[in-house]
Amino acid sequence: MHRLFIAALRAGIAAAILGGLFAQIVVIPTTAADEVDRFPPYGPFAAPYVTVAIAGVACVQVALVAVWRLLAMVRRGAIFTPLAFRWVDTIIGASLVATLLAAGVTGHLALASIPSPDDGMEVIGALGAATACVGVGTAFAMLVVIMRSLLRRATDLQTEIAEVI
């Protein structure tokens, strides 16, 4: 893989990790506080939902660090080694944890009695977004599992070729 391409990907990953950190520290807590100020009945839900949102962003950051490490392995030509599977498994685990967090939010929104303000902010919209996150997270995890099996097959083939040569 071309070094410039890897450098561009790393710059994007670094920007995404820093953006996530900014969201965890500033955006998520501030937005939650603003919503509670505008609609006080959201107060009891603010801390748990902020915690889940911050944890979800952390899952994305963990997956991005794993992708960073995989890029380093690609650059060194060492992607077909057992260490690569650890990083791919990290991506799968992080996506599953994020999906489970979204599933928990979906279940809570579906079952709990959460008041809705009259300004158009309906719980049904949040429920739809959380449900979509569960679907996307599940699909992503399955895709990475398939890609992991392809990596396993390529690693096995490279090992066989190395033995022949």
GROMACS .gro file of C-alpha atoms in nm:
model
  165
    1MET     CA    1   0.000   0.000   0.000
    2HIS     CA    2   0.133   0.341  -0.091
    3ARG     CA    3   0.289   0.538   0.198
    4LEU     CA    4   0.097   0.853   0.109
    5PHE     CA    5  -0.232   0.664   0.127
    6ILE     CA    6  -0.142   0.522   0.468
    7ALA     CA    7  -0.038   0.868   0.590
    8ALA     CA    8  -0.370   1.014   0.474
    9LEU     CA    9  -0.562   0.737   0.648
   10ARG     CA   10  -0.365   0.792   0.967
   11ALA     CA   11  -0.437   1.166   0.954
   12GLY     CA   12  -0.808   1.090   0.919
   13ILE     CA   13  -0.797   0.843   1.207
   14ALA     CA   14  -0.614   1.092   1.429
   15ALA     CA   15  -0.870   1.362   1.344
   16ALA     CA   16  -1.156   1.123   1.420
   17ILE     CA   17  -1.006   1.022   1.754
   18LEU     CA   18  -0.951   1.386   1.852
   19GLY     CA   19  -1.302   1.476   1.735
   20GLY     CA   20  -1.440   1.193   1.946
   21LEU     CA   21  -1.244   1.315   2.246
   22PHE     CA   22  -1.388   1.665   2.196
   23ALA     CA   23  -1.737   1.514   2.174
   24GLN     CA   24  -1.681   1.314   2.493
   25ILE     CA   25  -1.553   1.611   2.690
   26VAL     CA   26  -1.757   1.901   2.551
   27VAL     CA   27  -2.036   1.820   2.307
   28ILE     CA   28  -2.217   1.531   2.474
   29PRO     CA   29  -2.230   1.672   2.829
   30THR     CA   30  -2.317   2.023   2.706
   31THR     CA   31  -2.593   1.898   2.479
   32ALA     CA   32  -2.740   1.689   2.760
   33ALA     CA   33  -2.729   1.984   3.000
   34ASP     CA   34  -2.898   2.207   2.741
   35GLU     CA   35  -3.175   1.951   2.687
   36VAL     CA   36  -3.235   1.924   3.062
   37ASP     CA   37  -3.246   2.306   3.086
   38ARG     CA   38  -3.506   2.323   2.809
   39PHE     CA   39  -3.709   2.028   2.935
   40PRO     CA   40  -3.648   1.947   3.304
   41PRO     CA   41  -3.829   1.607   3.298
   42TYR     CA   42  -3.525   1.476   3.105
   43GLY     CA   43  -3.313   1.529   3.419
   44PRO     CA   44  -3.317   1.170   3.546
   45PHE     CA   45  -3.217   1.040   3.204
   46ALA     CA   46  -2.926   1.278   3.141
   47ALA     CA   47  -2.646   1.104   3.334
   48PRO     CA   48  -2.716   0.749   3.211
   49TYR     CA   49  -2.754   0.856   2.849
   50VAL     CA   50  -2.442   1.075   2.865
   51THR     CA   51  -2.250   0.779   3.006
   52VAL     CA   52  -2.373   0.548   2.730
   53ALA     CA   53  -2.294   0.807   2.461
   54ILE     CA   54  -1.941   0.861   2.592
   55ALA     CA   55  -1.887   0.484   2.611
   56GLY     CA   56  -2.014   0.446   2.253
   57VAL     CA   57  -1.767   0.706   2.128
   58ALA     CA   58  -1.493   0.527   2.325
   59CYS     CA   59  -1.579   0.205   2.140
   60VAL     CA   60  -1.531   0.385   1.809
   61GLN     CA   61  -1.198   0.523   1.931
   62VAL     CA   62  -1.078   0.177   2.032
   63ALA     CA   63  -1.168   0.044   1.688
   64LEU     CA   64  -0.983   0.335   1.525
   65VAL     CA   65  -0.669   0.261   1.728
   66ALA     CA   66  -0.691  -0.101   1.611
   67VAL     CA   67  -0.719   0.016   1.249
   68TRP     CA   68  -0.415   0.240   1.308
   69ARG     CA   69  -0.218  -0.063   1.428
   70LEU     CA   70  -0.333  -0.269   1.130
   71LEU     CA   71  -0.216   0.008   0.898
   72ALA     CA   72   0.125  -0.006   1.063
   73MET     CA   73   0.132  -0.380   0.997
   74VAL     CA   74   0.037  -0.326   0.634
   75ARG     CA   75   0.316  -0.071   0.595
   76ARG     CA   76   0.568  -0.320   0.735
   77GLY     CA   77   0.428  -0.604   0.524
   78ALA     CA   78   0.338  -0.800   0.837
   79ILE     CA   79  -0.040  -0.810   0.804
   80PHE     CA   80  -0.047  -1.188   0.752
   81THR     CA   81   0.065  -1.269   1.106
   82PRO     CA   82  -0.122  -1.385   1.417
   83LEU     CA   83  -0.088  -1.038   1.571
   84ALA     CA   84  -0.322  -0.899   1.305
   85PHE     CA   85  -0.602  -1.121   1.435
   86ARG     CA   86  -0.577  -0.962   1.777
   87TRP     CA   87  -0.639  -0.618   1.627
   88VAL     CA   88  -0.923  -0.744   1.408
   89ASP     CA   89  -1.077  -0.911   1.714
   90THR     CA   90  -1.045  -0.577   1.896
   91ILE     CA   91  -1.246  -0.410   1.619
   92ILE     CA   92  -1.511  -0.683   1.638
   93GLY     CA   93  -1.529  -0.654   2.017
   94ALA     CA   94  -1.555  -0.276   2.014
   95SER     CA   95  -1.832  -0.285   1.753
   96LEU     CA   96  -2.022  -0.548   1.950
   97VAL     CA   97  -1.996  -0.347   2.273
   98ALA     CA   98  -2.119  -0.034   2.093
   99THR     CA   99  -2.403  -0.234   1.939
  100LEU     CA  100  -2.502  -0.372   2.279
  101LEU     CA  101  -2.503  -0.019   2.420
  102ALA     CA  102  -2.732   0.090   2.137
  103ALA     CA  103  -2.953  -0.213   2.197
  104GLY     CA  104  -2.980  -0.117   2.564
  105VAL     CA  105  -3.082   0.235   2.470
  106THR     CA  106  -3.333   0.096   2.220
  107GLY     CA  107  -3.485  -0.129   2.484
  108HIS     CA  108  -3.502   0.152   2.737
  109LEU     CA  109  -3.663   0.393   2.492
  110ALA     CA  110  -3.913   0.129   2.386
  111LEU     CA  111  -4.013   0.021   2.738
  112ALA     CA  112  -3.966   0.325   2.962
  113SER     CA  113  -4.212   0.605   3.004
  114ILE     CA  114  -4.011   0.903   2.886
  115PRO     CA  115  -4.189   1.238   2.863
  116SER     CA  116  -4.180   1.425   2.532
  117PRO     CA  117  -4.166   1.804   2.502
  118ASP     CA  118  -4.404   1.988   2.272
  119ASP     CA  119  -4.123   2.124   2.053
  120GLY     CA  120  -4.119   1.828   1.815
  121MET     CA  121  -3.851   1.628   1.998
  122GLU     CA  122  -4.029   1.297   2.001
  123VAL     CA  123  -3.899   0.987   2.176
  124ILE     CA  124  -4.002   0.790   1.868
  125GLY     CA  125  -3.731   0.967   1.667
  126ALA     CA  126  -3.466   0.874   1.923
  127LEU     CA  127  -3.601   0.518   1.924
  128GLY     CA  128  -3.569   0.504   1.545
  129ALA     CA  129  -3.212   0.636   1.559
  130ALA     CA  130  -3.114   0.386   1.830
  131THR     CA  131  -3.272   0.101   1.634
  132ALA     CA  132  -3.081   0.208   1.322
  133CYS     CA  133  -2.758   0.210   1.527
  134VAL     CA  134  -2.826  -0.148   1.639
  135GLY     CA  135  -2.881  -0.255   1.277
  136VAL     CA  136  -2.572  -0.078   1.147
  137GLY     CA  137  -2.357  -0.203   1.435
  138THR     CA  138  -2.469  -0.561   1.381
  139ALA     CA  139  -2.405  -0.540   1.007
  140PHE     CA  140  -2.061  -0.388   1.065
  141ALA     CA  141  -1.963  -0.658   1.315
  142MET     CA  142  -2.074  -0.930   1.073
  143LEU     CA  143  -1.878  -0.766   0.791
  144VAL     CA  144  -1.561  -0.754   1.000
  145VAL     CA  145  -1.610  -1.119   1.100
  146ILE     CA  146  -1.626  -1.207   0.730
  147MET     CA  147  -1.317  -0.997   0.660
  148ARG     CA  148  -1.141  -1.176   0.948
  149SER     CA  149  -1.214  -1.511   0.786
  150LEU     CA  150  -1.071  -1.380   0.459
  151LEU     CA  151  -0.759  -1.265   0.645
  152ARG     CA  152  -0.731  -1.611   0.802
  153ARG     CA  153  -0.752  -1.775   0.459
  154ALA     CA  154  -0.495  -1.536   0.310
  155THR     CA  155  -0.263  -1.596   0.607
  156ASP     CA  156  -0.295  -1.973   0.562
  157LEU     CA  157  -0.225  -1.943   0.191
  158GLN     CA  158   0.083  -1.728   0.251
  159THR     CA  159   0.210  -1.980   0.505
  160GLU     CA  160   0.164  -2.263   0.253
  161ILE     CA  161   0.343  -2.068  -0.019
  162ALA     CA  162   0.631  -1.987   0.219
  163GLU     CA  163   0.668  -2.357   0.300
  164VAL     CA  164   0.680  -2.448  -0.069
  165ILE     CA  165   0.943  -2.189  -0.147
   0.00000   0.00000   0.00000
